[in-house]
Amino acid sequence: MKMSGAEILIESLKKEGVDTVFGMPGGVVLQIFDVLYNEKNLKFILTRHEQGAAHAADGYARAKGKPGVALVTSGPGATNTVTGIANAHMDSIPLIVITGQVATRMIGNDAFQEADIVGITRPCTKYNFLVKSVDELAKTIKEAFYIASTGRPGPVLIDLPKDISGARTDFEYPEKVSMRSYNPTYYGNKWQIKQAAQAILRAKRPVIYAGGGVILSNASGELKELAELNRIPVTLTLMGLGGFPGTHPLFLGMLGMHGTYAANMSVHDADLVIAIGSRFDDRVTGKVSEFAPKAKFIHIDIDPTNIRKNIHVDIPIVGDVRNVLVELNKELKTLEENRNQLIRERDPWYSQIKEWEKGHPLSYKKSNKVIKPQYVIEKIYELSGGDAIVASDVGQHQMWVAQFFKYDRPRTSITSGGLGTMGFGLPAAIGAQFACPDKLVFNVAGDGSFQMNVQELATIAVNKLPIKIVIINNGSLGMVRQWQELFFNQHYSGSIIKDMPDYVKLAEAYSIKGLRATNPSEVEGIIKEAINTDGPVLMDFIVDPGENVFPMVPAGAANSEMIFGESAKSVKDKTAAKKEKKNSVLPA
Amino acid sequence: MQHIISILVENKFGVLSRVAGLFSGRGFNIESISVGTTLDSSTSQITVVTMGDDRIIEQIIKHLNKLIDVIKVIDLSEKDYIVREAALIKIHTSRPEDRSEALRITEIFRARVVDSTPSTYTVEITGDENKIEAIINLLRPLGIKEIVRTGKIAIAREDMKQTAMQELKKVRA
Ligand SMILES: Cc1ncc(C[n+]2csc(CCOP(=O)(O)OP(=O)(O)O)c2C)c(N)n1
């Protein structure tokens, strides 16, 4: 039977198991929207901005573990998705972005609403296609899903010219994909895995450093087995949160710039670092030359370009994290006999870690006068029983969520790790709520980040999504303010947000319930009320405007050189002293 | 160190810019790049000359391998290979003595004069970089108007031992 390109697109999406598409219509995609008009098995969710659509599809993918899909028009619609695409690219999230394009004969003519989106997104997609004939459309979609969700996942863009959506051809959806040039390595080298097992058993001070790859390859069970079997402490990256239970006795907390003291010191003193699905991001390593200076490295990753990118690796294993861990655990079990003794030999290591944990736990100065942001997060954790998806934005609040919300399950922490995109949280929460309709979903936002995609309140309201929005309202672009306070002589240039809207009224304008807390005594009450409310709720927490995220590794420093609330004062004094000195030599 | 990297790719539009974009986007250096289709018209061969220490070259090769359209990447510098480039050199030859000097040099280098006007000769030359540099240096005193160079193309030499063994087998069979 002959079908139009638009019909082929929708049928193909359904064949891929897609149930929800986020986006916005426009001139060149009208044929597609016309097909959607009568479509019952595919929900189209109208966002209020294409960036929102891309982030929502991203949030959907993170929560569900399946590619998210966005559909937008050409030109401005397409360019509006770029931040969302780059965000997914950095975090290896499978995403299919379908952009309309002007008719093929118009391409390159600076036609109305034309943009070379294939050119624009080449560096921030895993792959992208310009469909040049309706006959290749079905195959292209099949390949796009295959590329997006296999190997190291990532966003794939399909640029679909208007005349192709209109052209007709026989529809046959390919069963299989074969691409001679794309063959990810799924299974680790056996010999290297044996080497790794030996190294693990020999290690006196081992530590596992795991990242988002664990979640992407659904390997948290295997990771837990590896850690428990050999009693190895685990630290996670921001992207890895939930990949290992946050309440597990072997969990050290997050590492890196705002990681725990115990995590950073463990890595610093380790004799073996087992890096799993993590890429040695500079926010994690601090000064690279002093990252785990005494350790041998095992690195397991599906992407060979991640290996030896900036750290020398002794035992590289390229493969799907889950497959490799299955093999590694098998191998370790065959070496059963002397394991218990070897683990006993690590007793000094465990007690050292306990000391670090006791000496510098995550903490903050409690107050009953002003709301501390950390307290809000603690309460959300407590009152939700930890059983929630939390989509955070970017800034101080993001770090407090990472520190004080203990994720026990994968796919519950949704945050922009690699690109650090303000405005990600709200639309990502929308995607997550569509992926998991029965789950309690929070969006924890900064007052700055929240305003970047605030228009998506409409999407939440119209779809009656019961998302609980938490604004950590500190009246500033807090993370920027923190850096200026510590390293730029308290020059608060461009970081104080004046004349803020009344967020409660703003919520009400969208018919969303708005609640506010200005005193610590009100915090519990409004969180409870929000959780017990059926629909969406926005909570505006007016928090201590001067609160900072600690501990902190100053940029360029080694992870062992963390500063805490107290020592931060001396950093401040030092920069202030420098400033004074500079002033004093100035002529009067 | 200089490396010559040979990349077999799908012959699709946009592939060259993906390869070139990979270099520019990651701050890797391209000294020259050339491309053409292979025996199988569905594939193209790209030859890239680049500089870098072992770590950078390892990253370049891994990243190239990761590109969806790349079928095969070979670092020719690890093999025995033949490298050539071509150049067209347009020289001022208004005076008769310059014309004969130009012809003499062309002869020595086994180059060819492929175009001539009353005031110019255009010389075609292929060879390795040194040969091309050498002829340019010799022609320079005559006055060079314009030079166009292709950049390098390279091909691995057949493995002598292996081909010898194959021949031997044939003979024995
Ligand atoms: C799109 C974008 N623009 C700028 C930045 C730089 N930036 C990082 S954190 C930050 C401040 C975030 O402020 P807010 O959302 O209020 O959160 P807070 O740090 O106060 O918790 C800024 C401007 C960014 N990460 N993303």
mmCIF file with all atom_site columns, C-alpha atoms and ligand atoms in Angstrom, chain A residues 51 83 373 393-400 416 419-424 445-452 471-482 494-495 497 500 543 549, ligand 1:
data_model
loop_
_atom_site.group_PDB
_atom_site.id
_atom_site.type_symbol
_atom_site.label_atom_id
_atom_site.label_alt_id
_atom_site.label_comp_id
_atom_site.label_asym_id
_atom_site.label_entity_id
_atom_site.label_seq_id
_atom_site.pdbx_PDB_ins_code
_atom_site.Cartn_x
_atom_site.Cartn_y
_atom_site.Cartn_z
_atom_site.occupancy
_atom_site.B_iso_or_equiv
_atom_site.pdbx_formal_charge
_atom_site.auth_seq_id
_atom_site.auth_comp_id
_atom_site.auth_asym_id
_atom_site.auth_atom_id
_atom_site.pdbx_PDB_model_num
ATOM   1  C CA  . GLN A 1 51  ? 14.112 23.645 23.751 1.00 0.00 ? 51  GLN A CA  1
ATOM   2  C CA  . THR A 1 83  ? 20.804 23.252 23.353 1.00 0.00 ? 83  THR A CA  1
ATOM   3  C CA  . PRO A 1 373 ? 18.492 25.058 51.174 1.00 0.00 ? 373 PRO A CA  1
ATOM   4  C CA  . ASP A 1 393 ? 18.503 22.326 37.248 1.00 0.00 ? 393 ASP A CA  1
ATOM   5  C CA  . VAL A 1 394 ? 22.004 23.734 37.329 1.00 0.00 ? 394 VAL A CA  1
ATOM   6  C CA  . GLY A 1 395 ? 23.739 25.593 40.092 1.00 0.00 ? 395 GLY A CA  1
ATOM   7  C CA  . GLN A 1 396 ? 24.072 25.349 43.844 1.00 0.00 ? 396 GLN A CA  1
ATOM   8  C CA  . HIS A 1 397 ? 20.698 23.673 44.284 1.00 0.00 ? 397 HIS A CA  1
ATOM   9  C CA  . GLN A 1 398 ? 21.789 20.959 41.844 1.00 0.00 ? 398 GLN A CA  1
ATOM   10 C CA  . MET A 1 399 ? 24.773 20.176 44.030 1.00 0.00 ? 399 MET A CA  1
ATOM   11 C CA  . TRP A 1 400 ? 22.690 20.202 47.205 1.00 0.00 ? 400 TRP A CA  1
ATOM   12 C CA  . SER A 1 416 ? 22.270 17.959 33.185 1.00 0.00 ? 416 SER A CA  1
ATOM   13 C CA  . LEU A 1 419 ? 26.631 20.520 29.563 1.00 0.00 ? 419 LEU A CA  1
ATOM   14 C CA  . GLY A 1 420 ? 25.238 21.957 32.794 1.00 0.00 ? 420 GLY A CA  1
ATOM   15 C CA  . THR A 1 421 ? 22.196 23.448 31.116 1.00 0.00 ? 421 THR A CA  1
ATOM   16 C CA  . MET A 1 422 ? 20.149 25.876 33.178 1.00 0.00 ? 422 MET A CA  1
ATOM   17 C CA  . GLY A 1 423 ? 16.495 25.461 32.301 1.00 0.00 ? 423 GLY A CA  1
ATOM   18 C CA  . PHE A 1 424 ? 16.810 21.715 31.844 1.00 0.00 ? 424 PHE A CA  1
ATOM   19 C CA  . ALA A 1 445 ? 15.186 24.509 40.419 1.00 0.00 ? 445 ALA A CA  1
ATOM   20 C CA  . GLY A 1 446 ? 17.157 27.605 41.205 1.00 0.00 ? 446 GLY A CA  1
ATOM   21 C CA  . ASP A 1 447 ? 15.342 30.886 40.780 1.00 0.00 ? 447 ASP A CA  1
ATOM   22 C CA  . GLY A 1 448 ? 17.684 31.610 37.874 1.00 0.00 ? 448 GLY A CA  1
ATOM   23 C CA  . SER A 1 449 ? 17.372 28.265 36.108 1.00 0.00 ? 449 SER A CA  1
ATOM   24 C CA  . PHE A 1 450 ? 13.627 28.154 36.606 1.00 0.00 ? 450 PHE A CA  1
ATOM   25 C CA  . GLN A 1 451 ? 13.141 31.290 34.547 1.00 0.00 ? 451 GLN A CA  1
ATOM   26 C CA  . MET A 1 452 ? 14.948 29.826 31.568 1.00 0.00 ? 452 MET A CA  1
ATOM   27 C CA  . ILE A 1 471 ? 12.300 26.710 43.760 1.00 0.00 ? 471 ILE A CA  1
ATOM   28 C CA  . ILE A 1 472 ? 15.349 27.231 45.920 1.00 0.00 ? 472 ILE A CA  1
ATOM   29 C CA  . ASN A 1 473 ? 14.973 30.978 45.902 1.00 0.00 ? 473 ASN A CA  1
ATOM   30 C CA  . ASN A 1 474 ? 18.187 32.690 46.948 1.00 0.00 ? 474 ASN A CA  1
ATOM   31 C CA  . GLY A 1 475 ? 17.728 35.831 44.888 1.00 0.00 ? 475 GLY A CA  1
ATOM   32 C CA  . SER A 1 476 ? 20.846 35.211 42.884 1.00 0.00 ? 476 SER A CA  1
ATOM   33 C CA  . LEU A 1 477 ? 22.559 33.077 40.324 1.00 0.00 ? 477 LEU A CA  1
ATOM   34 C CA  . GLY A 1 478 ? 23.893 31.348 43.373 1.00 0.00 ? 478 GLY A CA  1
ATOM   35 C CA  . MET A 1 479 ? 26.708 29.270 41.972 1.00 0.00 ? 479 MET A CA  1
ATOM   36 C CA  . VAL A 1 480 ? 28.106 32.261 40.131 1.00 0.00 ? 480 VAL A CA  1
ATOM   37 C CA  . ARG A 1 481 ? 27.712 34.330 43.269 1.00 0.00 ? 481 ARG A CA  1
ATOM   38 C CA  . GLN A 1 482 ? 29.604 31.683 45.225 1.00 0.00 ? 482 GLN A CA  1
ATOM   39 C CA  . GLY A 1 494 ? 25.718 40.050 36.969 1.00 0.00 ? 494 GLY A CA  1
ATOM   40 C CA  . SER A 1 495 ? 24.793 37.441 39.539 1.00 0.00 ? 495 SER A CA  1
ATOM   41 C CA  . ILE A 1 497 ? 18.646 38.715 40.256 1.00 0.00 ? 497 ILE A CA  1
ATOM   42 C CA  . MET A 1 500 ? 11.935 38.757 40.654 1.00 0.00 ? 500 MET A CA  1
ATOM   43 C CA  . VAL A 1 543 ? 16.293 30.498 51.511 1.00 0.00 ? 543 VAL A CA  1
ATOM   44 C CA  . VAL A 1 549 ? 28.039 24.625 48.554 1.00 0.00 ? 549 VAL A CA  1
HETATM 45 C C1  . LIG C 2 .   ? 22.176 28.146 30.013 1.00 0.00 ? 1   LIG C C1  1
HETATM 46 C C2  . LIG C 2 .   ? 23.186 28.491 31.033 1.00 0.00 ? 1   LIG C C2  1
HETATM 47 N N1  . LIG C 2 .   ? 23.626 29.755 31.153 1.00 0.00 ? 1   LIG C N1  1
HETATM 48 C C3  . LIG C 2 .   ? 24.559 30.066 32.083 1.00 0.00 ? 1   LIG C C3  1
HETATM 49 C C4  . LIG C 2 .   ? 25.077 29.111 32.897 1.00 0.00 ? 1   LIG C C4  1
HETATM 50 C C5  . LIG C 2 .   ? 26.146 29.474 33.917 1.00 0.00 ? 1   LIG C C5  1
HETATM 51 N N2  . LIG C 2 .   ? 25.661 29.217 35.281 1.00 0.00 ? 1   LIG C N2  1
HETATM 52 C C6  . LIG C 2 .   ? 25.977 28.117 35.971 1.00 0.00 ? 1   LIG C C6  1
HETATM 53 S S1  . LIG C 2 .   ? 25.233 28.035 37.464 1.00 0.00 ? 1   LIG C S1  1
HETATM 54 C C7  . LIG C 2 .   ? 24.499 29.518 37.231 1.00 0.00 ? 1   LIG C C7  1
HETATM 55 C C8  . LIG C 2 .   ? 23.601 30.088 38.287 1.00 0.00 ? 1   LIG C C8  1
HETATM 56 C C9  . LIG C 2 .   ? 22.381 29.288 38.500 1.00 0.00 ? 1   LIG C C9  1
HETATM 57 O O1  . LIG C 2 .   ? 21.502 30.042 39.293 1.00 0.00 ? 1   LIG C O1  1
HETATM 58 P P1  . LIG C 2 .   ? 20.182 29.410 39.865 1.00 0.00 ? 1   LIG C P1  1
HETATM 59 O O2  . LIG C 2 .   ? 19.466 28.644 38.844 1.00 0.00 ? 1   LIG C O2  1
HETATM 60 O O3  . LIG C 2 .   ? 19.428 30.487 40.553 1.00 0.00 ? 1   LIG C O3  1
HETATM 61 O O4  . LIG C 2 .   ? 20.705 28.341 40.906 1.00 0.00 ? 1   LIG C O4  1
HETATM 62 P P2  . LIG C 2 .   ? 21.525 28.509 42.252 1.00 0.00 ? 1   LIG C P2  1
HETATM 63 O O5  . LIG C 2 .   ? 22.971 28.379 41.919 1.00 0.00 ? 1   LIG C O5  1
HETATM 64 O O6  . LIG C 2 .   ? 21.182 29.855 42.819 1.00 0.00 ? 1   LIG C O6  1
HETATM 65 O O7  . LIG C 2 .   ? 21.036 27.389 43.095 1.00 0.00 ? 1   LIG C O7  1
HETATM 66 C C10 . LIG C 2 .   ? 24.845 30.059 35.983 1.00 0.00 ? 1   LIG C C10 1
HETATM 67 C C11 . LIG C 2 .   ? 24.406 31.374 35.499 1.00 0.00 ? 1   LIG C C11 1
HETATM 68 C C12 . LIG C 2 .   ? 24.606 27.793 32.718 1.00 0.00 ? 1   LIG C C12 1
HETATM 69 N N3  . LIG C 2 .   ? 25.066 26.767 33.449 1.00 0.00 ? 1   LIG C N3  1
HETATM 70 N N4  . LIG C 2 .   ? 23.657 27.515 31.802 1.00 0.00 ? 1   LIG C N4  1
#
